[in-house]
Each structure stands twice: as structure tokens, then as C-alpha cells.
PDB file of C-alpha atoms in Angstrom:
ATOM      1  CA  MET R  10     -18.033  19.460  29.238  1.00  0.00           C
ATOM      2  CA  ASN R  11     -19.431  16.702  27.767  1.00  0.00           C
ATOM      3  CA  LYS R  12     -20.071  18.498  23.990  1.00  0.00           C
ATOM      4  CA  LYS R  13     -16.869  19.782  24.072  1.00  0.00           C
ATOM      5  CA  LEU R  14     -15.406  16.168  24.436  1.00  0.00           C
ATOM      6  CA  ASN R  15     -17.844  14.923  21.984  1.00  0.00           C
ATOM      7  CA  PHE R  16     -16.792  17.474  19.641  1.00  0.00           C
ATOM      8  CA  ILE R  17     -13.071  16.640  20.429  1.00  0.00           C
ATOM      9  CA  PHE R  18     -13.577  12.962  20.129  1.00  0.00           C
ATOM     10  CA  ILE R  19     -15.828  13.466  16.408  1.00  0.00           C
ATOM     11  CA  LEU R  20     -12.676  15.734  15.214  1.00  0.00           C
ATOM     12  CA  PHE R  21     -10.171  13.201  16.246  1.00  0.00           C
ATOM     13  CA  ILE R  22     -12.260  10.635  14.178  1.00  0.00           C
ATOM     14  CA  VAL R  23     -12.303  13.093  11.241  1.00  0.00           C
ATOM     15  CA  ILE R  24      -8.749  13.519  11.017  1.00  0.00           C
ATOM     16  CA  LEU R  25      -8.012   9.618  11.155  1.00  0.00           C
ATOM     17  CA  LEU R  26     -10.320   9.043   8.678  1.00  0.00           C
ATOM     18  CA  THR R  27      -8.856  11.354   6.120  1.00  0.00           C
ATOM     19  CA  VAL R  28      -5.705   9.967   7.188  1.00  0.00           C
ATOM     20  CA  LEU R  29      -6.361   6.498   6.310  1.00  0.00           C
ATOM     21  CA  THR R  30      -8.796   7.217   3.244  1.00  0.00           C
ATOM     22  CA  GLN R  31      -8.384  10.983   2.117  1.00  0.00           C
ATOM     23  CA  LEU R  32     -12.104  11.321   2.251  1.00  0.00           C
ATOM     24  CA  GLY R  33     -13.484   9.237   5.227  1.00  0.00           C
ATOM     25  CA  GLY R  34     -13.704  12.516   7.475  1.00  0.00           C
ATOM     26  CA  PHE R  35     -15.744  14.821   4.678  1.00  0.00           C
ATOM     27  CA  VAL R  36     -18.249  11.656   4.764  1.00  0.00           C
ATOM     28  CA  LEU R  37     -18.425  11.308   8.299  1.00  0.00           C
ATOM     29  CA  LEU R  38     -18.996  15.221   8.553  1.00  0.00           C
ATOM     30  CA  ILE R  39     -21.755  14.767   5.090  1.00  0.00           C
ATOM     31  CA  SER R  40     -23.598  11.354   7.256  1.00  0.00           C
ATOM     32  CA  ILE R  41     -23.673  13.803  10.995  1.00  0.00           C
ATOM     33  CA  VAL R  42     -25.425  16.431   9.201  1.00  0.00           C
ATOM     34  CA  LEU R  43     -27.939  13.908   7.537  1.00  0.00           C
ATOM     35  CA  ALA R  44     -28.148  12.031  10.621  1.00  0.00           C
ATOM     36  CA  ASP R  45     -29.305  15.247  12.334  1.00  0.00           C
ATOM     37  CA  LYS R  46     -31.560  16.409   9.155  1.00  0.00           C
ATOM     38  CA  LEU R  47     -33.173  12.738   9.194  1.00  0.00           C
ATOM     39  CA  ARG R  48     -33.605  12.771  13.434  1.00  0.00           C
ATOM     40  CA  LEU R  49     -31.921   9.672  13.221  1.00  0.00           C
ATOM     41  CA  LYS R  50     -31.417   8.699  16.990  1.00  0.00           C
ATOM     42  CA  SER R  51     -29.787   5.094  16.910  1.00  0.00           C
ATOM     43  CA  THR R  52     -26.380   5.000  17.172  1.00  0.00           C
ATOM     44  CA  ILE R  53     -26.360   1.950  14.750  1.00  0.00           C
ATOM     45  CA  LYS R  54     -28.223   3.498  12.604  1.00  0.00           C
ATOM     46  CA  LYS R  55     -26.037   6.547  12.159  1.00  0.00           C
ATOM     47  CA  TYR R  56     -23.415   3.903  11.851  1.00  0.00           C
ATOM     48  CA  LEU R  57     -25.170   2.601   8.800  1.00  0.00           C
ATOM     49  CA  LEU R  58     -25.886   5.579   7.102  1.00  0.00           C
ATOM     50  CA  PHE R  59     -21.920   6.921   7.262  1.00  0.00           C
ATOM     51  CA  LEU R  60     -21.112   3.001   6.174  1.00  0.00           C
ATOM     52  CA  GLY R  61     -23.140   3.300   3.051  1.00  0.00           C
ATOM     53  CA  LEU R  62     -22.259   6.893   1.856  1.00  0.00           C
ATOM     54  CA  TYR R  63     -18.713   5.821   2.024  1.00  0.00           C
ATOM     55  CA  LEU R  64     -19.290   2.831  -0.205  1.00  0.00           C
ATOM     56  CA  ILE R  65     -21.643   4.338  -2.504  1.00  0.00           C
ATOM     57  CA  LEU R  66     -19.574   7.349  -2.804  1.00  0.00           C
ATOM     58  CA  SER R  67     -16.010   5.260  -2.864  1.00  0.00           C
ATOM     59  CA  PHE R  68     -17.125   3.286  -5.563  1.00  0.00           C
ATOM     60  CA  SER R  69     -19.347   5.578  -7.816  1.00  0.00           C
ATOM     61  CA  PHE R  70     -18.954   8.788  -7.634  1.00  0.00           C
ATOM     62  CA  ILE R  71     -15.171   9.129  -6.372  1.00  0.00           C
ATOM     63  CA  PRO R  72     -13.723   7.050  -9.532  1.00  0.00           C
ATOM     64  CA  PHE R  73     -15.542   9.530 -11.760  1.00  0.00           C
ATOM     65  CA  LEU R  74     -14.168  12.136 -10.067  1.00  0.00           C
ATOM     66  CA  ALA R  75     -10.585  11.247  -9.945  1.00  0.00           C
ATOM     67  CA  HIS R  76     -10.372  10.226 -13.449  1.00  0.00           C
ATOM     68  CA  LEU R  77     -11.776  13.880 -14.517  1.00  0.00           C
ATOM     69  CA  LEU R  78      -8.578  14.563 -12.487  1.00  0.00           C
ATOM     70  CA  GLY R  79      -6.109  12.401 -14.003  1.00  0.00           C
ATOM     71  CA  ARG R  80      -6.142   9.324 -11.429  1.00  0.00           C
ATOM     72  CA  GLU R  81      -8.032   5.845 -11.754  1.00  0.00           C
ATOM     73  CA  ARG R  82      -7.831   3.225  -9.732  1.00  0.00           C
ATOM     74  CA  ILE R  83      -5.504   0.285 -10.024  1.00  0.00           C
ATOM     75  CA  ILE R  84      -7.178  -2.060 -12.722  1.00  0.00           C
ATOM     76  CA  ASN R  85      -7.323  -5.839 -11.566  1.00  0.00           C
ATOM     77  CA  THR R  86      -7.372  -9.080 -13.705  1.00  0.00           C
ATOM     78  CA  GLU R  87      -6.681 -12.367 -13.044  1.00  0.00           C
ATOM     79  CA  LYS R  88      -3.008 -11.530 -12.805  1.00  0.00           C
ATOM     80  CA  ILE R  89      -3.361  -8.133 -10.902  1.00  0.00           C
ATOM     81  CA  SER R  90      -5.023  -7.731  -7.895  1.00  0.00           C
ATOM     82  CA  PRO R  91      -4.637  -5.948  -3.824  1.00  0.00           C
ATOM     83  CA  THR R  92      -2.685  -8.279  -1.751  1.00  0.00           C
ATOM     84  CA  ASN R  93      -5.030  -7.048   1.034  1.00  0.00           C
ATOM     85  CA  TYR R  94      -8.848  -5.831  -0.337  1.00  0.00           C
ATOM     86  CA  MET R  95      -8.432  -3.185   2.616  1.00  0.00           C
ATOM     87  CA  THR R  96      -6.023  -1.127  -0.082  1.00  0.00           C
ATOM     88  CA  VAL R  97      -9.306  -0.933  -2.253  1.00  0.00           C
ATOM     89  CA  LEU R  98     -11.399   0.200   0.969  1.00  0.00           C
ATOM     90  CA  LEU R  99      -9.585   2.593   2.054  1.00  0.00           C
ATOM     91  CA  ASN R 100      -9.300   4.247  -1.511  1.00  0.00           C
ATOM     92  CA  ARG R 101      -5.544   3.443  -1.531  1.00  0.00           C
ATOM     93  CA  ASN R 102      -5.637   2.210  -4.779  1.00  0.00           C
ATOM     94  CA  TYR R 103      -5.462   4.859  -7.315  1.00  0.00           C
ATOM     95  CA  VAL R 104      -3.115   6.141  -9.509  1.00  0.00           C
ATOM     96  CA  THR R 105      -2.288   7.626 -13.102  1.00  0.00           C
ATOM     97  CA  PRO R 106      -3.392   6.025 -16.575  1.00  0.00           C
ATOM     98  CA  GLU R 107       0.794   6.115 -17.119  1.00  0.00           C
ATOM     99  CA  MET R 108       0.828   3.677 -13.646  1.00  0.00           C
ATOM    100  CA  ASN R 109      -1.927   1.045 -14.842  1.00  0.00           C
ATOM    101  CA  LYS R 110      -0.085   0.865 -18.432  1.00  0.00           C
ATOM    102  CA  THR R 111       3.159  -0.223 -16.631  1.00  0.00           C
ATOM    103  CA  LEU R 112       1.249  -2.538 -14.439  1.00  0.00           C
ATOM    104  CA  ALA R 113      -0.415  -3.922 -18.081  1.00  0.00           C
ATOM    105  CA  GLY R 114       3.133  -4.175 -19.301  1.00  0.00           C
ATOM    106  CA  LEU R 115       4.578  -5.841 -16.103  1.00  0.00           C
ATOM    107  CA  SER R 116       1.688  -8.145 -16.055  1.00  0.00           C
ATOM    108  CA  ASP R 117       2.296  -9.115 -20.085  1.00  0.00           C
ATOM    109  CA  ASN R 118       5.914 -10.225 -18.696  1.00  0.00           C
ATOM    110  CA  LEU R 119       5.124 -12.244 -16.188  1.00  0.00           C
ATOM    111  CA  SER R 120       2.289 -14.100 -18.599  1.00  0.00           C
ATOM    112  CA  GLN R 121       4.497 -17.170 -18.853  1.00  0.00           C
ATOM    113  CA  THR R 122       5.357 -17.534 -15.119  1.00  0.00           C
ATOM    114  CA  ASP R 123       3.368 -18.489 -12.020  1.00  0.00           C
ATOM    115  CA  ILE R 124       3.750 -15.185 -10.702  1.00  0.00           C
ATOM    116  CA  LYS R 125       0.864 -12.348 -10.120  1.00  0.00           C
ATOM    117  CA  ILE R 126       1.374  -9.321  -9.207  1.00  0.00           C
ATOM    118  CA  LYS R 127      -0.015  -8.430  -5.983  1.00  0.00           C
ATOM    119  CA  TYR R 128       0.103  -4.663  -5.013  1.00  0.00           C
ATOM    120  CA  LEU R 129      -0.249  -2.565  -1.608  1.00  0.00           C
ATOM    121  CA  ASP R 130      -0.694   1.052  -1.157  1.00  0.00           C
ATOM    122  CA  ALA R 131      -0.733   2.972  -4.089  1.00  0.00           C
ATOM    123  CA  ASN R 132      -1.892   6.219  -3.742  1.00  0.00           C
ATOM    124  CA  PHE R 133      -5.186   8.166  -2.661  1.00  0.00           C
ATOM    125  CA  PRO R 134      -7.511   9.690  -5.778  1.00  0.00           C
ATOM    126  CA  PHE R 135      -7.220  13.522  -5.661  1.00  0.00           C
ATOM    127  CA  ILE R 136      -4.812  16.117  -4.921  1.00  0.00           C
ATOM    128  CA  ASN R 137      -1.057  15.710  -5.854  1.00  0.00           C
ATOM    129  CA  GLY R 138       0.859  16.107  -2.509  1.00  0.00           C
ATOM    130  CA  PHE R 139      -1.447  14.904  -0.253  1.00  0.00           C
ATOM    131  CA  PRO R 140       0.319  12.598   1.728  1.00  0.00           C
ATOM    132  CA  LEU R 141      -0.705   9.049   1.980  1.00  0.00           C
ATOM    133  CA  LEU R 142       0.501   8.394   5.627  1.00  0.00           C
ATOM    134  CA  PRO R 143       2.793   6.517   6.675  1.00  0.00           C
ATOM    135  CA  HIS R 144       4.846   6.466   3.334  1.00  0.00           C
ATOM    136  CA  LEU R 145       6.771   9.618   2.623  1.00  0.00           C
ATOM    137  CA  SER R 146       6.737   9.582  -1.454  1.00  0.00           C
ATOM    138  CA  HIS R 147       3.053   8.126  -2.467  1.00  0.00           C
ATOM    139  CA  ASN R 148       1.407  11.283  -3.113  1.00  0.00           C
ATOM    140  CA  ASP R 149       1.252  11.677  -7.241  1.00  0.00           C
ATOM    141  CA  GLY R 150      -0.106   8.942  -8.378  1.00  0.00           C
ATOM    142  CA  ASN R 151       2.861   7.421  -9.861  1.00  0.00           C
ATOM    143  CA  LYS R 152       4.422   5.259  -6.876  1.00  0.00           C
ATOM    144  CA  LEU R 153       3.102   1.707  -5.455  1.00  0.00           C
ATOM    145  CA  ASP R 154       3.963  -1.205  -3.338  1.00  0.00           C
ATOM    146  CA  LEU R 155       3.855  -4.736  -4.512  1.00  0.00           C
ATOM    147  CA  SER R 156       4.468  -7.638  -2.316  1.00  0.00           C
ATOM    148  CA  LEU R 157       7.399 -10.117  -2.313  1.00  0.00           C
ATOM    149  CA  VAL R 158       6.912 -13.405  -3.756  1.00  0.00           C
ATOM    150  CA  TYR R 159       6.634 -16.639  -1.625  1.00  0.00           C
ATOM    151  CA  GLN R 160       6.511 -19.941  -2.083  1.00  0.00           C
ATOM    152  CA  THR R 161       4.984 -23.051  -0.476  1.00  0.00           C
ATOM    153  CA  LEU R 162       7.785 -25.620   0.764  1.00  0.00           C
ATOM    154  CA  ASP R 163       7.754 -27.778  -1.825  1.00  0.00           C
ATOM    155  CA  GLY R 164       8.464 -24.917  -3.801  1.00  0.00           C
ATOM    156  CA  GLN R 165       5.602 -24.250  -5.640  1.00  0.00           C
ATOM    157  CA  ILE R 166       4.974 -20.161  -5.778  1.00  0.00           C
ATOM    158  CA  THR R 167       2.093 -18.952  -4.500  1.00  0.00           C
ATOM    159  CA  ASP R 168       0.127 -15.281  -4.436  1.00  0.00           C
ATOM    160  CA  HIS R 169      -0.547 -15.576  -0.669  1.00  0.00           C
ATOM    161  CA  SER R 170       1.176 -13.308   1.968  1.00  0.00           C
ATOM    162  CA  LYS R 171       3.213 -13.600   5.359  1.00  0.00           C
ATOM    163  CA  SER R 172       0.721 -10.723   6.967  1.00  0.00           C
ATOM    164  CA  ILE R 173      -2.462  -9.866   6.628  1.00  0.00           C
ATOM    165  CA  SER R 174      -1.991  -5.958   5.981  1.00  0.00           C
ATOM    166  CA  GLY R 175       0.841  -7.476   3.471  1.00  0.00           C
ATOM    167  CA  TYR R 176       3.390  -5.371   5.152  1.00  0.00           C
ATOM    168  CA  GLY R 177       5.611  -6.094   8.352  1.00  0.00           C
ATOM    169  CA  VAL R 178       6.576  -9.276   7.982  1.00  0.00           C
ATOM    170  CA  PHE R 179      10.816  -8.897   6.860  1.00  0.00           C
ATOM    171  CA  GLU R 180      13.089 -10.930   5.042  1.00  0.00           C
ATOM    172  CA  ASP R 181      15.721 -10.893   7.635  1.00  0.00           C
ATOM    173  CA  VAL R 182      19.267 -10.706   6.899  1.00  0.00           C
ATOM    174  CA  ILE R 183      21.240 -13.897   7.077  1.00  0.00           C
ATOM    175  CA  GLU R 184      25.407 -14.228   8.001  1.00  0.00           C
ATOM    176  CA  GLY R 185      27.536 -12.202   5.047  1.00  0.00           C
ATOM    177  CA  GLU R 186      25.136  -9.667   4.278  1.00  0.00           C
ATOM    178  CA  ILE R 187      24.729  -6.742   4.583  1.00  0.00           C
ATOM    179  CA  ASN R 188      23.007  -5.880   7.333  1.00  0.00           C
ATOM    180  CA  GLN R 189      21.406  -2.035   6.451  1.00  0.00           C
ATOM    181  CA  PRO R 190      18.777  -2.373   9.089  1.00  0.00           C
ATOM    182  CA  GLN R 191      21.192  -2.394  11.839  1.00  0.00           C
ATOM    183  CA  LYS R 192      22.924   0.245  10.566  1.00  0.00           C
ATOM    184  CA  CYS R 193      20.039   2.563  10.092  1.00  0.00           C
ATOM    185  CA  LEU R 194      18.455   1.314  13.637  1.00  0.00           C
ATOM    186  CA  SER R 195      21.885   2.145  15.304  1.00  0.00           C
ATOM    187  CA  GLY R 196      22.335   5.299  13.811  1.00  0.00           C
ATOM    188  CA  GLY R 197      18.937   6.593  15.331  1.00  0.00           C
ATOM    189  CA  TYR R 198      16.299   5.995  12.822  1.00  0.00           C
ATOM    190  CA  PHE R 199      14.161   4.254  15.250  1.00  0.00           C
ATOM    191  CA  GLN R 200      11.336   4.390  12.502  1.00  0.00           C
ATOM    192  CA  TYR R 201      13.413   2.173   9.902  1.00  0.00           C
ATOM    193  CA  ASP R 202      11.961  -1.437  11.069  1.00  0.00           C
ATOM    194  CA  TYR R 203       8.220  -0.281  12.565  1.00  0.00           C
ATOM    195  CA  PRO R 204       6.099  -1.495   9.591  1.00  0.00           C
ATOM    196  CA  LYS R 205       6.564  -4.869  11.943  1.00  0.00           C
ATOM    197  CA  TYR R 206       3.859  -2.820  14.099  1.00  0.00           C
ATOM    198  CA  LEU R 207       1.072  -2.882  11.020  1.00  0.00           C
ATOM    199  CA  THR R 208       1.210  -6.623   9.912  1.00  0.00           C
ATOM    200  CA  LEU R 209      -2.455  -6.795  11.560  1.00  0.00           C
ATOM    201  CA  GLY R 210      -1.508 -10.575  12.692  1.00  0.00           C
ATOM    202  CA  GLN R 211       1.027 -12.517  10.580  1.00  0.00           C
ATOM    203  CA  ILE R 212      -0.759 -15.682   9.016  1.00  0.00           C
ATOM    204  CA  ASN R 213       1.012 -18.434   5.835  1.00  0.00           C
ATOM    205  CA  ARG R 214       4.046 -19.002   8.368  1.00  0.00           C
ATOM    206  CA  ASP R 215       5.219 -22.206   6.481  1.00  0.00           C
ATOM    207  CA  LEU R 216       5.605 -19.972   3.302  1.00  0.00           C
ATOM    208  CA  LYS R 217       9.190 -19.361   2.268  1.00  0.00           C
ATOM    209  CA  PHE R 218      10.436 -15.967   0.658  1.00  0.00           C
ATOM    210  CA  SER R 219      11.004 -17.177  -3.612  1.00  0.00           C
ATOM    211  CA  GLU R 220      14.301 -15.946  -4.415  1.00  0.00           C
ATOM    212  CA  ILE R 221      13.700 -16.855  -8.150  1.00  0.00           C
ATOM    213  CA  GLY R 222      10.257 -15.558  -8.240  1.00  0.00           C
ATOM    214  CA  THR R 223      11.002 -12.185  -6.397  1.00  0.00           C
ATOM    215  CA  ARG R 224      13.895 -11.907  -8.704  1.00  0.00           C
ATOM    216  CA  LYS R 225      11.935 -12.553 -11.987  1.00  0.00           C
ATOM    217  CA  LEU R 226       9.452 -10.004 -10.723  1.00  0.00           C
ATOM    218  CA  VAL R 227      11.959  -7.077 -10.310  1.00  0.00           C
ATOM    219  CA  LEU R 228      13.573  -7.855 -13.834  1.00  0.00           C
ATOM    220  CA  ALA R 229      10.407  -7.913 -15.121  1.00  0.00           C
ATOM    221  CA  LEU R 230       9.852  -4.341 -13.669  1.00  0.00           C
ATOM    222  CA  ILE R 231      13.680  -3.328 -14.841  1.00  0.00           C
ATOM    223  CA  GLU R 232      12.162  -4.001 -18.538  1.00  0.00           C
ATOM    224  CA  GLN R 233       9.424  -1.773 -18.044  1.00  0.00           C
ATOM    225  CA  LYS R 234      10.807   1.513 -19.535  1.00  0.00           C
ATOM    226  CA  GLU R 235       8.589   3.938 -17.193  1.00  0.00           C
ATOM    227  CA  VAL R 236       9.773   2.602 -14.244  1.00  0.00           C
ATOM    228  CA  LYS R 237      12.316   4.984 -13.044  1.00  0.00           C
ATOM    229  CA  LYS R 238      13.308   3.689  -9.922  1.00  0.00           C
ATOM    230  CA  ILE R 239      12.404   0.475  -7.517  1.00  0.00           C
ATOM    231  CA  PHE R 240      13.545   0.301  -3.902  1.00  0.00           C
ATOM    232  CA  ILE R 241      14.554  -3.081  -1.997  1.00  0.00           C
ATOM    233  CA  GLU R 242      16.482  -3.809   0.550  1.00  0.00           C
ATOM    234  CA  PRO R 243      20.175  -3.726  -0.085  1.00  0.00           C
ATOM    235  CA  HIS R 244      20.920  -7.394   1.225  1.00  0.00           C
ATOM    236  CA  LEU R 245      18.360  -8.636  -0.867  1.00  0.00           C
ATOM    237  CA  LYS R 246      19.279  -6.769  -3.826  1.00  0.00           C
ATOM    238  CA  ASN R 247      22.592  -8.728  -3.151  1.00  0.00           C
ATOM    239  CA  ARG R 248      21.347 -11.905  -2.673  1.00  0.00           C
ATOM    240  CA  LEU R 249      19.113 -12.186  -5.501  1.00  0.00           C
ATOM    241  CA  HIS R 250      22.104 -10.655  -7.674  1.00  0.00           C
ATOM    242  CA  LEU R 251      20.395  -7.731  -8.786  1.00  0.00           C
ATOM    243  CA  SER R 252      22.623  -4.668 -10.474  1.00  0.00           C
ATOM    244  CA  ASN R 253      20.488  -2.016 -12.196  1.00  0.00           C
ATOM    245  CA  LYS R 254      20.428   1.845 -12.320  1.00  0.00           C
ATOM    246  CA  LYS R 255      16.998   2.052 -11.243  1.00  0.00           C
ATOM    247  CA  ILE R 256      17.335   0.004  -8.401  1.00  0.00           C
ATOM    248  CA  ARG R 257      17.997   2.486  -5.388  1.00  0.00           C
ATOM    249  CA  TYR R 258      18.789   2.840  -1.837  1.00  0.00           C
ATOM    250  CA  HIS R 259      15.905   4.564  -0.436  1.00  0.00           C
ATOM    251  CA  GLY R 260      18.037   5.845   2.860  1.00  0.00           C
ATOM    252  CA  CYS R 261      17.475   5.837   6.546  1.00  0.00           C
ATOM    253  CA  GLN R 262      14.921   8.541   6.106  1.00  0.00           C
ATOM    254  CA  ALA R 263      12.571   5.729   5.290  1.00  0.00           C
ATOM    255  CA  VAL R 264      11.298   2.226   6.134  1.00  0.00           C
ATOM    256  CA  ARG R 265      12.887  -0.818   5.530  1.00  0.00           C
ATOM    257  CA  HIS R 266      12.008  -2.396   1.916  1.00  0.00           C
ATOM    258  CA  ASP R 267      12.422  -6.331   2.945  1.00  0.00           C
ATOM    259  CA  ASP R 268       9.132  -7.002   2.939  1.00  0.00           C
ATOM    260  CA  HIS R 269       7.838  -5.123  -0.207  1.00  0.00           C
ATOM    261  CA  ILE R 270       9.086  -3.972  -3.207  1.00  0.00           C
ATOM    262  CA  HIS R 271       8.696   0.271  -3.866  1.00  0.00           C
ATOM    263  CA  PHE R 272       8.787   1.283  -7.591  1.00  0.00           C
ATOM    264  CA  GLN R 273       8.270   4.081  -9.148  1.00  0.00           C
ATOM    265  CA  ILE R 274       7.334   5.937 -12.825  1.00  0.00           C
TER     266      ILE R 274
END
């Protein structure tokens, strides 16, 4: 019975690591085999073996292989960086070379501003169609989420976020605006605001949503000819006076986009 429970537990962890990182489950299986070959008894040593293998593969072999197969890590610069470095550790920062070129163009467009490009989930390293949960479409290297732009109480643009994960703190509807989130929730789309459970904790509560900064970011995205679609919640689109055919509504079957911007090339 204990063996069966242990097998079920390991299977669960393998599936969980695969969902979160694509490759973590495979690395865990390798580490279990190696631990057995090395006759490791200590649980701590087994954990360290897994962690060491995972980090070595994630930062050496996987980027090399992904590049051969048409994907690469997002190139970080002074202007481009992850909102949360868990994105990098979980291998959720892979895109096509074309996306990196688009980000470089976006960075150039914003070079004379204080706005920094803070990215959230992109795609996994391998296999078109492999789901990057909980997203519906981040599966081909051509999609990327960006953080909204915030400012301090005295109006200074900042690159800080309002949650640890970068998701889940919504810029809610104000009086007189289209309340699309309520329409979707009332229509039975219960998942529409579930990112509120994925914040990993709220931070920087004194920051304010920057209408000027976010508008500049979206306009710079629009100027990139490779960008085909931009998703942002309707009330923010109207509040920021944005009107371009690239800005689309993502539908109630997705999740609300007033905590981040999604775009695809």
C-alpha cells in the first residue's frame, strides 16, 4: 500500500512539475534514477540532486536545444526584464526570434521614456501546441504578457508591480465604464477573474495605475508591424482612449485583462 501511495505521489509531482515548467517532471524522473544508482538515502541529498540537475539543464542544455528548434529565451536588457524571476526559473520565458526582435523594436520606441518593459508569462521552450497553463494560447512562442505600467503617488513612473506574480491585481471598472468582467461572470464564466487567486501576495499597495504610461506602452506596441493582436480589458481601452484594429476583445472564455496586457505576433 505504501508503494502505491508513493507511486501516486511521485506521479502527481511529475505532472505538476510538467504543467508548471514543461521539463521539471522529466528532470525529476532522471534524478530519481540517478539517486538510486548513487544509492542516496538522504531526502535532502535527493532534493539537492533534483534542484542541481534542473538548474544546470535549464540554464545550459535547454536554451541550446530550444534555439535549434526555433525558440529562445527573452533577451533581457536594461529596458526589458521579467516582472518576477520565477518566470525564468520555470522556463516560461521562451519566444521565437521574431518576438525578440519585436521586443527590441518596442524598447527602441520607448527609449526616450521612463517606461520599462516588464514581461510575465511567454511560452515554454519546446513543442508547438504544448499548453502553458493556465493560458489558452501561449503555446507557439508568439505570445507574451506584459505588466501594466504603474506610478508612485507623486506621479513618477516605476517598474514595480502590485503583486508578487505580476497577475491578479485588477484595475477595476469605475463608474460610467463598461463592466465586461461582471457581464462575463453573470454569464457563468466563473474563471474570468480567477487570476485574483494567483497573486502570490499583494505588494506595493501605494502604487497607482499609470494611464499615461500604459497608454504609451500600448501605442508603442501598436507601432510594431509584427504585432497582430493586443488584448486589454474594454474599460481600460476606453479609459486610455485607444482605438486600433489590433486591439481586440479576448472573450469571456479567457480571463480578464485589466491586470496585464497580452499581445501576439
